[in-house]
PDB file of C-alpha atoms in Angstrom:
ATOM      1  CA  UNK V   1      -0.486 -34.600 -28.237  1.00  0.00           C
ATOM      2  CA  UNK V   2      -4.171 -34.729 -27.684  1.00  0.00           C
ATOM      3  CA  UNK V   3      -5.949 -31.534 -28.248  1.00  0.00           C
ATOM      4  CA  UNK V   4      -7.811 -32.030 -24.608  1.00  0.00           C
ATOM      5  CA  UNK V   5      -4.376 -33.379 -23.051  1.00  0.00           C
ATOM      6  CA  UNK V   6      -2.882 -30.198 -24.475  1.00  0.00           C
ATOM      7  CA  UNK V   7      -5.393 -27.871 -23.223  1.00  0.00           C
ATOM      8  CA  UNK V   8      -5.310 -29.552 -19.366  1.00  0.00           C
ATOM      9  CA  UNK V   9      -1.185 -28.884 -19.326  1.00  0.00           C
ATOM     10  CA  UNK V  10      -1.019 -25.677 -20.890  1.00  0.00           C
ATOM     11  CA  UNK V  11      -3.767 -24.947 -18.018  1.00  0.00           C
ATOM     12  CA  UNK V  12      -2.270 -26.331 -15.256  1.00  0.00           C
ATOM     13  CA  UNK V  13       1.046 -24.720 -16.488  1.00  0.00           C
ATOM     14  CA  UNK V  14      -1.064 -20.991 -16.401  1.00  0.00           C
ATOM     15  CA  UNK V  15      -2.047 -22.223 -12.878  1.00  0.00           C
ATOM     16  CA  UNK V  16       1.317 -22.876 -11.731  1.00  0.00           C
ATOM     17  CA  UNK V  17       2.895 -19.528 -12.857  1.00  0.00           C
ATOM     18  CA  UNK V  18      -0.313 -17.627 -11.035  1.00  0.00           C
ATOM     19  CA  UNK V  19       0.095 -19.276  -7.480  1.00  0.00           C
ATOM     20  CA  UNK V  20       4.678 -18.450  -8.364  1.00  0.00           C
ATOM     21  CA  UNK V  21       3.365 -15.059  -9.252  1.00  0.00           C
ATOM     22  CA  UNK V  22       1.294 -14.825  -6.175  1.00  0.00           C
ATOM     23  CA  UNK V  23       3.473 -16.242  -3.392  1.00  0.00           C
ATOM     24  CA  UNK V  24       6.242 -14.058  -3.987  1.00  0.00           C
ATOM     25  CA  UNK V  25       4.057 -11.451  -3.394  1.00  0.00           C
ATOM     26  CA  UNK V  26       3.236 -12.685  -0.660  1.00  0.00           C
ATOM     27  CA  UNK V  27       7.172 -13.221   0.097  1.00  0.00           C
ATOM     28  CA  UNK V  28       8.331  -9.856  -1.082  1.00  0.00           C
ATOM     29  CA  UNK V  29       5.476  -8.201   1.226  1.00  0.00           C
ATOM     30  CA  UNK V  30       6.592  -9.946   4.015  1.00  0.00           C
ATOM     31  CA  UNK V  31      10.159  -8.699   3.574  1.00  0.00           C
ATOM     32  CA  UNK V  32       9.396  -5.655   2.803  1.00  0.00           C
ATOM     33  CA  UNK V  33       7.894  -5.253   6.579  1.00  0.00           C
ATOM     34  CA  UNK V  34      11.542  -5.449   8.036  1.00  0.00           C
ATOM     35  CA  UNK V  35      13.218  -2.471   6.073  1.00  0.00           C
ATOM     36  CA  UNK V  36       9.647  -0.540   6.789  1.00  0.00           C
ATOM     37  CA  UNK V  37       9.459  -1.184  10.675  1.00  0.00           C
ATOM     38  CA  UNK V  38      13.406  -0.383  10.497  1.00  0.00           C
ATOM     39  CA  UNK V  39      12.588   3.316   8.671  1.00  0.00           C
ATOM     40  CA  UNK V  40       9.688   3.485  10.833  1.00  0.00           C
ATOM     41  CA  UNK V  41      12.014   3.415  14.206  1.00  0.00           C
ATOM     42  CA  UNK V  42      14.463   6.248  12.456  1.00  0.00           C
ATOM     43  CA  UNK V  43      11.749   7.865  11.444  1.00  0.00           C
ATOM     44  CA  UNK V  44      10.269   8.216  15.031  1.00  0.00           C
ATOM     45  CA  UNK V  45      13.408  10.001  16.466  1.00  0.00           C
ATOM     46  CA  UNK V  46      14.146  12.352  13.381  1.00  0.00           C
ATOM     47  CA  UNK V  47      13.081  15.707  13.560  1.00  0.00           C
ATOM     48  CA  UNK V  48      10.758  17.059  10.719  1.00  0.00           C
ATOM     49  CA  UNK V  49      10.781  20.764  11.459  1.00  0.00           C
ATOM     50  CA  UNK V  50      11.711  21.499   8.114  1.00  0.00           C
ATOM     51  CA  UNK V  51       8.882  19.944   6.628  1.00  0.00           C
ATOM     52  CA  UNK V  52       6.705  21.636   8.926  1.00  0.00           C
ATOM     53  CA  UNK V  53       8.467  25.183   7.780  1.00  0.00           C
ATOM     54  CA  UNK V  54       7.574  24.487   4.414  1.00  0.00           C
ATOM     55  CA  UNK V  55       4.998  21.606   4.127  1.00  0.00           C
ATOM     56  CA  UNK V  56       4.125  22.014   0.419  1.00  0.00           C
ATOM     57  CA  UNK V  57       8.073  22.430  -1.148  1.00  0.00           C
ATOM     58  CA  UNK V  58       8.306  18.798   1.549  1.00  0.00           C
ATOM     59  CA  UNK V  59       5.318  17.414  -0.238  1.00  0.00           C
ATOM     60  CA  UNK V  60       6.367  17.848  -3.316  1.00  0.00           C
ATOM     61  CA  UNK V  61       9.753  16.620  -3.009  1.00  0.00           C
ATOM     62  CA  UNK V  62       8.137  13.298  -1.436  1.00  0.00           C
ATOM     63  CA  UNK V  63       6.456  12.896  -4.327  1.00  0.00           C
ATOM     64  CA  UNK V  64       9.147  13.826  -6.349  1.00  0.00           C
ATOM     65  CA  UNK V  65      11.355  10.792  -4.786  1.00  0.00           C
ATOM     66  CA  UNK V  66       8.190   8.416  -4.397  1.00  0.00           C
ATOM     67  CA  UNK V  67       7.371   8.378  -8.196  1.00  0.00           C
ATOM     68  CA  UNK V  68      11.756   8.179  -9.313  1.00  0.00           C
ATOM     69  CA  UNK V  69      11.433   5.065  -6.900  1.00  0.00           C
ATOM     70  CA  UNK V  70       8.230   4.043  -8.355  1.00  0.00           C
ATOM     71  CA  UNK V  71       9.436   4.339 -11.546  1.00  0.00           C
ATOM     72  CA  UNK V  72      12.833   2.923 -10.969  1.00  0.00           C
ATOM     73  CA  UNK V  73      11.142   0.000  -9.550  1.00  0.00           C
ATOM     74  CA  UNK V  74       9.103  -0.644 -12.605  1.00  0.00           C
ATOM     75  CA  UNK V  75      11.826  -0.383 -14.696  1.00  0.00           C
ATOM     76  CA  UNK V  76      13.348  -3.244 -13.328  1.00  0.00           C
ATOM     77  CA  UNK V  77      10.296  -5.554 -12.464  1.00  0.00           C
ATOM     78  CA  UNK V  78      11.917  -8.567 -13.952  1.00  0.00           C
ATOM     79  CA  UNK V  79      14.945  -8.480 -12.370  1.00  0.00           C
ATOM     80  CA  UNK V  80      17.038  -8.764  -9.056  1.00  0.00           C
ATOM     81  CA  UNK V  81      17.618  -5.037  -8.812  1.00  0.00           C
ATOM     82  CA  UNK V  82      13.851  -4.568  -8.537  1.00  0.00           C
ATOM     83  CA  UNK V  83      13.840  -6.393  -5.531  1.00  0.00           C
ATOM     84  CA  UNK V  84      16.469  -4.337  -3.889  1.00  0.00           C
ATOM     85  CA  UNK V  85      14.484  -0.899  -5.134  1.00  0.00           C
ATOM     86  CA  UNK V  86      11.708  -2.266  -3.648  1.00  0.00           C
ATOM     87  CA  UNK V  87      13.625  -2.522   0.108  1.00  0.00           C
ATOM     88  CA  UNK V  88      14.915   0.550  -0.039  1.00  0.00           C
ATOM     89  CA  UNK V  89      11.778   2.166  -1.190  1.00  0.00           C
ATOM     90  CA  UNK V  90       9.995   0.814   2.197  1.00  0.00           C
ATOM     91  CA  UNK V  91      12.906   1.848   4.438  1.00  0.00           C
ATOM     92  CA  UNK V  92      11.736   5.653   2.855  1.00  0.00           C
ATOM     93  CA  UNK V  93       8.332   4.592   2.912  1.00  0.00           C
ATOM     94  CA  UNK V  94       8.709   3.685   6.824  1.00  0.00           C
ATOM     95  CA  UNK V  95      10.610   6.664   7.193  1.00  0.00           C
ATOM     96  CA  UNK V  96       8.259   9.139   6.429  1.00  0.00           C
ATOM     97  CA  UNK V  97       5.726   7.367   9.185  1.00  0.00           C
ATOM     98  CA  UNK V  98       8.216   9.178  11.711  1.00  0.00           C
ATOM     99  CA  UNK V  99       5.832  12.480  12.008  1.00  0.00           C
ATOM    100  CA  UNK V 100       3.018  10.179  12.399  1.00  0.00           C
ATOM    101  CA  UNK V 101       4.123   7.770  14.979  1.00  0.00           C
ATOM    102  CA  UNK V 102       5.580  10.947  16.767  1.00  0.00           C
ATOM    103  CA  UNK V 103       2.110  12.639  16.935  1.00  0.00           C
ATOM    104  CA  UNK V 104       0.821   9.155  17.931  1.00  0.00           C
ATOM    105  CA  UNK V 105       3.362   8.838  21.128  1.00  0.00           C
ATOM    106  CA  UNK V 106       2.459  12.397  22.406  1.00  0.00           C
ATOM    107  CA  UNK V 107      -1.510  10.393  23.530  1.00  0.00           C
ATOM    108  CA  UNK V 108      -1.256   8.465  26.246  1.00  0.00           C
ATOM    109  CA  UNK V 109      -2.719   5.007  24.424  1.00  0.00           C
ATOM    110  CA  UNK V 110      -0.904   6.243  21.330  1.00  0.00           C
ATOM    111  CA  UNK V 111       1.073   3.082  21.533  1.00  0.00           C
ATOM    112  CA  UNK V 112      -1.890   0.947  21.670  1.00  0.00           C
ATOM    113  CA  UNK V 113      -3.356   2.652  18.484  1.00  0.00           C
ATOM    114  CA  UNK V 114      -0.519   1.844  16.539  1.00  0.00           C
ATOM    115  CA  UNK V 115      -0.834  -1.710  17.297  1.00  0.00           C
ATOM    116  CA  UNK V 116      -4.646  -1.357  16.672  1.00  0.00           C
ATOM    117  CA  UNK V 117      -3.879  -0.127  13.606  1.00  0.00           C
ATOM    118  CA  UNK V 118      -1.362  -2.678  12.731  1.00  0.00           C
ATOM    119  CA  UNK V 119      -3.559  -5.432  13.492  1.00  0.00           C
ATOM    120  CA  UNK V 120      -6.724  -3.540  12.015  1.00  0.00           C
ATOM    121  CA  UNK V 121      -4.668  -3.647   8.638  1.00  0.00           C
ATOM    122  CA  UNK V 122      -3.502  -6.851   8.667  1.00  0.00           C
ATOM    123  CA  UNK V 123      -6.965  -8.189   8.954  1.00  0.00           C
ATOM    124  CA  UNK V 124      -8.637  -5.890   6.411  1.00  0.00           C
ATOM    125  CA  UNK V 125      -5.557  -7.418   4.121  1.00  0.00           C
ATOM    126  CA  UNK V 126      -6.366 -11.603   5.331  1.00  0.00           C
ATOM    127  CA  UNK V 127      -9.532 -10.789   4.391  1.00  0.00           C
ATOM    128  CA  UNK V 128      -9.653  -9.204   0.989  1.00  0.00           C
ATOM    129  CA  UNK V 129      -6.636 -11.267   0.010  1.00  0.00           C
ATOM    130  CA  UNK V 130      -8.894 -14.146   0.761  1.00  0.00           C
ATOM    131  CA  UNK V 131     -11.979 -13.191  -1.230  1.00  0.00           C
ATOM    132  CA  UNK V 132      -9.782 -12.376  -4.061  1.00  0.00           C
ATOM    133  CA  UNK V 133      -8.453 -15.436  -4.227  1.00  0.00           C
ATOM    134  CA  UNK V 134     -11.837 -17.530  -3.717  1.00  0.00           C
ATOM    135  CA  UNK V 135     -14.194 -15.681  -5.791  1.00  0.00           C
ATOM    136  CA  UNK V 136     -15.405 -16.384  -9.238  1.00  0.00           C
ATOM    137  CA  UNK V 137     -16.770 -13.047 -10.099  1.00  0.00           C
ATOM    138  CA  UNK V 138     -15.238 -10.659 -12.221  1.00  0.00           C
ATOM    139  CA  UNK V 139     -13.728  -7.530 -10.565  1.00  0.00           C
ATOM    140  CA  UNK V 140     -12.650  -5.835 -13.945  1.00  0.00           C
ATOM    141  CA  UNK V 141     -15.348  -3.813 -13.371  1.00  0.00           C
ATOM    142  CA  UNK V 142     -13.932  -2.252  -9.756  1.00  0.00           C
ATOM    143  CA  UNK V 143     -10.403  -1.430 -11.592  1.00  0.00           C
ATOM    144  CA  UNK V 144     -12.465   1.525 -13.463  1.00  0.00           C
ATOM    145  CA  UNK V 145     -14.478   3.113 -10.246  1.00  0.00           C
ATOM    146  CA  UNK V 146     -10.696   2.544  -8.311  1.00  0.00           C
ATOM    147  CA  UNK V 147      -9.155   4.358 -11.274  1.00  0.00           C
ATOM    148  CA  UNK V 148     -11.526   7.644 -10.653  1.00  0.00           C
ATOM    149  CA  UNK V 149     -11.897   7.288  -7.073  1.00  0.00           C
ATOM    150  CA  UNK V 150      -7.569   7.545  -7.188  1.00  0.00           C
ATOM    151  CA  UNK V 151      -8.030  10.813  -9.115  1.00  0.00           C
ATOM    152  CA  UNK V 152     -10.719  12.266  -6.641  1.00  0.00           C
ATOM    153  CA  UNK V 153      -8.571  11.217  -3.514  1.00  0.00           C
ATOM    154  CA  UNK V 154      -5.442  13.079  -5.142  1.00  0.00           C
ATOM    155  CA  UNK V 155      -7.173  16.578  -5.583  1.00  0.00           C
ATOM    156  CA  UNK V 156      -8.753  16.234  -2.091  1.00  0.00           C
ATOM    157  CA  UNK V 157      -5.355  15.965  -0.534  1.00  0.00           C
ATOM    158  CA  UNK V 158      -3.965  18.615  -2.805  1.00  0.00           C
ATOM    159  CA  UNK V 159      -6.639  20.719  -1.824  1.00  0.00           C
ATOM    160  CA  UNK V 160      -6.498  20.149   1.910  1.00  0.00           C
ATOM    161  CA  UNK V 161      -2.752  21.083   1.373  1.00  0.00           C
ATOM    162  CA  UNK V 162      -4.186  24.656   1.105  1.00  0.00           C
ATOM    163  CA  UNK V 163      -7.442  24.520   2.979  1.00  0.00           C
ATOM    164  CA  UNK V 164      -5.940  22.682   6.065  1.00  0.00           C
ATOM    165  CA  UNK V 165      -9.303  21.595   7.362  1.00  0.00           C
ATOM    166  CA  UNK V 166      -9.362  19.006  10.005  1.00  0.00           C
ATOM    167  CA  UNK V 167     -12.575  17.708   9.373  1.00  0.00           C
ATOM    168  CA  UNK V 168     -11.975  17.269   5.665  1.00  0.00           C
ATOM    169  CA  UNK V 169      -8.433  15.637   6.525  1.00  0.00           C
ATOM    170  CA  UNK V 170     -10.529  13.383   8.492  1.00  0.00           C
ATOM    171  CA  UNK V 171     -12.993  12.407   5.830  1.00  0.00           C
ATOM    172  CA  UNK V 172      -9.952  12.003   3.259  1.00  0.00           C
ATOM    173  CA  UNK V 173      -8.659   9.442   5.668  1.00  0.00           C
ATOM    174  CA  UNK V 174     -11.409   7.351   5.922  1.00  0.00           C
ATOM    175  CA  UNK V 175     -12.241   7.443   1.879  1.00  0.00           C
ATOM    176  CA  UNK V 176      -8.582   6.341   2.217  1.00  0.00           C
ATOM    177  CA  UNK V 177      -9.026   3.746   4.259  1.00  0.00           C
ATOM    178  CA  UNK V 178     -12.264   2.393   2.264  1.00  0.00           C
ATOM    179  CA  UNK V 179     -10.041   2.989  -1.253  1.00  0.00           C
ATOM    180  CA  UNK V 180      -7.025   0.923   0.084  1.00  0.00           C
ATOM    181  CA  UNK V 181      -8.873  -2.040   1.289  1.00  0.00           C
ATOM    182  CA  UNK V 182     -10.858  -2.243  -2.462  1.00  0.00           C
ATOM    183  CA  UNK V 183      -7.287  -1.810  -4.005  1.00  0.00           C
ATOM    184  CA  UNK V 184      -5.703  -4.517  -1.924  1.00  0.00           C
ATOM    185  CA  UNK V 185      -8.891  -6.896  -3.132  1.00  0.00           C
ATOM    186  CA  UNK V 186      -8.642  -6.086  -6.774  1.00  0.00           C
ATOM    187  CA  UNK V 187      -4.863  -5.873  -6.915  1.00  0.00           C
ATOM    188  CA  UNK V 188      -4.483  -9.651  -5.421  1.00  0.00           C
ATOM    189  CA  UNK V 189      -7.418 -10.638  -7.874  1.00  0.00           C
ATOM    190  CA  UNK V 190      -5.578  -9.296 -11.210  1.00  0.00           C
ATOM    191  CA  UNK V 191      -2.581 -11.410  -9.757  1.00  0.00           C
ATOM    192  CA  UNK V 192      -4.956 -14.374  -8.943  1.00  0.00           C
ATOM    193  CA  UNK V 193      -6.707 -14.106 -12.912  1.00  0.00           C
ATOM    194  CA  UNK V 194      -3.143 -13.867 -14.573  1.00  0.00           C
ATOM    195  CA  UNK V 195      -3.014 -10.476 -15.228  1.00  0.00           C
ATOM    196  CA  UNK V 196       0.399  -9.220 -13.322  1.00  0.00           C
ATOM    197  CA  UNK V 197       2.923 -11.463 -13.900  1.00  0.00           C
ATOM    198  CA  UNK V 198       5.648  -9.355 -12.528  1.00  0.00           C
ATOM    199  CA  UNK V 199       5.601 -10.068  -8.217  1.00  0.00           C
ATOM    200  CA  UNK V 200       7.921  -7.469  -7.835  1.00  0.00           C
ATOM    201  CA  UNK V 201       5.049  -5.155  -9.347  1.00  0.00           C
ATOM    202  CA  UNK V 202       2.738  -6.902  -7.604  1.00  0.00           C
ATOM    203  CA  UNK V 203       4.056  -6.715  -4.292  1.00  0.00           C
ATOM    204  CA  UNK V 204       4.924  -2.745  -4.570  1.00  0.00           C
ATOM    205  CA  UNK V 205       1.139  -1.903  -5.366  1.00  0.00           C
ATOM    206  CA  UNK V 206      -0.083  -4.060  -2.596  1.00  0.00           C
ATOM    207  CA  UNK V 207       2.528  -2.783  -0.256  1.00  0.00           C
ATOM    208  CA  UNK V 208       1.163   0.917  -1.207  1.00  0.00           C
ATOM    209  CA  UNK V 209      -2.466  -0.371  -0.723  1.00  0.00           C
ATOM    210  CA  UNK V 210      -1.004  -1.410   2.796  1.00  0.00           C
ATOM    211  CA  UNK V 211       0.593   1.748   4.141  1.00  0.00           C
ATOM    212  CA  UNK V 212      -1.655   4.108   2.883  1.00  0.00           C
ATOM    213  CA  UNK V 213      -4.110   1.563   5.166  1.00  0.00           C
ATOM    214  CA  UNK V 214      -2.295   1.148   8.142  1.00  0.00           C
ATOM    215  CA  UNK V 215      -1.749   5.225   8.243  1.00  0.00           C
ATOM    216  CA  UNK V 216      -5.376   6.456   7.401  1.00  0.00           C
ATOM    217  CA  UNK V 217      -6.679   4.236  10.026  1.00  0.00           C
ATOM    218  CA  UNK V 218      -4.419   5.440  12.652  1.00  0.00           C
ATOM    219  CA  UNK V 219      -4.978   9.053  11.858  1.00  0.00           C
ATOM    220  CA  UNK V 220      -8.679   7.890  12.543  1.00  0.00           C
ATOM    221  CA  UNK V 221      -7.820   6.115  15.842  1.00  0.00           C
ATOM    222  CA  UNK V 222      -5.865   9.149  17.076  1.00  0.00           C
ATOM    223  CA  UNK V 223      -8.688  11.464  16.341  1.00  0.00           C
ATOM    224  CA  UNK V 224     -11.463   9.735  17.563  1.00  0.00           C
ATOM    225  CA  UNK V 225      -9.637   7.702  20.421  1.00  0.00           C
ATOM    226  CA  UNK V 226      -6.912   9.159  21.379  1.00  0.00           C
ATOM    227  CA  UNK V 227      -6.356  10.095  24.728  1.00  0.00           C
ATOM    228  CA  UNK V 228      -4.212  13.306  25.735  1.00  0.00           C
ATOM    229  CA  UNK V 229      -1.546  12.709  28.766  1.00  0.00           C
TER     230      UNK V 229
END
């Protein structure tokens, strides 16, 4: 084979495994909404007393079964059981919004800020999707600041564990908010460049990018909008 005619196929075959890679992301995010909204609604009539009775032992057993699903998950990236992980880790994942969306329905608008906030998140996600997958420029750069700015986030909400301030909770929420939208544009361009190869890996970093979105802006909207029956 030509040495030009070579280089143009194995290209276009690079090309074609990229946009695969990419659209079931984009496929796997999708369906992991269903399983999330279905948590979400159990969520909303469970009662959490007992994480309220003992909020960091309930923390850390979140995290506990958020890493063994994160880990699970990883462990089977390349295969069908990944994708089923990956469901049942959103059904958890809307789950736990259940002391959220309960704080949010005690406001009179509260219903309306959850949709603001749906819709708020889905836009921030159209639109960094969309530069990531138009732009030239190289983001390798925004994986390092991401990488510290993940480690400052995590002591600040370990350290409001103890503190409990609401001003600082506030702050954390919108450096939260700011973080996930970055994450969601770098994560979609390391899929975009060839650099994740796994959707199912993909689509459970984006999806985490997502919720921790969606909730950070609606803790916002409920502090600064919310209106009290």
């Amino acid at each position: 084979m030509h040495p030009n005619l070579e280089t143009a196929y194995q290209t276009t075959g690079m090309a074609e495994v990229r946009h695969k890679v990419l659209r079931n992301t984009y496929g796997l995010l999708g369906l992991s909404m269903i399983p999330t909204v279905m948590g979400a609604i159990v969520g909303t009539n469970m009662n959490f007393g007992f994480l309220a009775g003992s909020p960091i032992i309930g923390m850390l057993a979140i995290l506990a079964v958020f890493y063994g699903l994160v880990f699970a998950i990883e462990k089977n990236r390349y295969s069908s059981a990944g994708v089923f992980l990956m469901l049942g880790f959103t059904f958890l994942m809307g789950l736990l919004l259940g002391p959220l969306l309960q704080l949010a329905f005690k406001f009179s608008n509260g219903g309306q800020l959850i949709m603001t906030a749906g819709a708020a998140t889905a836009l921030v996600f159209f639109v960094m999707a969309g530069i990531a997958t138009t732009t030239k420029r190289d983001l390798s750069g925004l994986g390092n600041f991401l990488t510290v700015g993940a480690i400052v986030l995590m002591v600040a909400v370990v350290a409001n564990i103890f503190l409990r301030m609401p001003a600082f909770h506030l702050m954390i929420s919108a450096a939260f908010a700011l973080f996930s939208s970055l994450m969601i544009l770098w994560q979609v361009k390391v899929v975009v460049d060839g650099g994740e190869d796994s959707y199912i890996s993909a689509a459970l970093s984006i999806y985490i990018s997502i919720y921790n979105l969606f909730t950070s802006l609606l803790q916002l909207l409920l502090a600064f909008a919310g209106e009290r029956d």
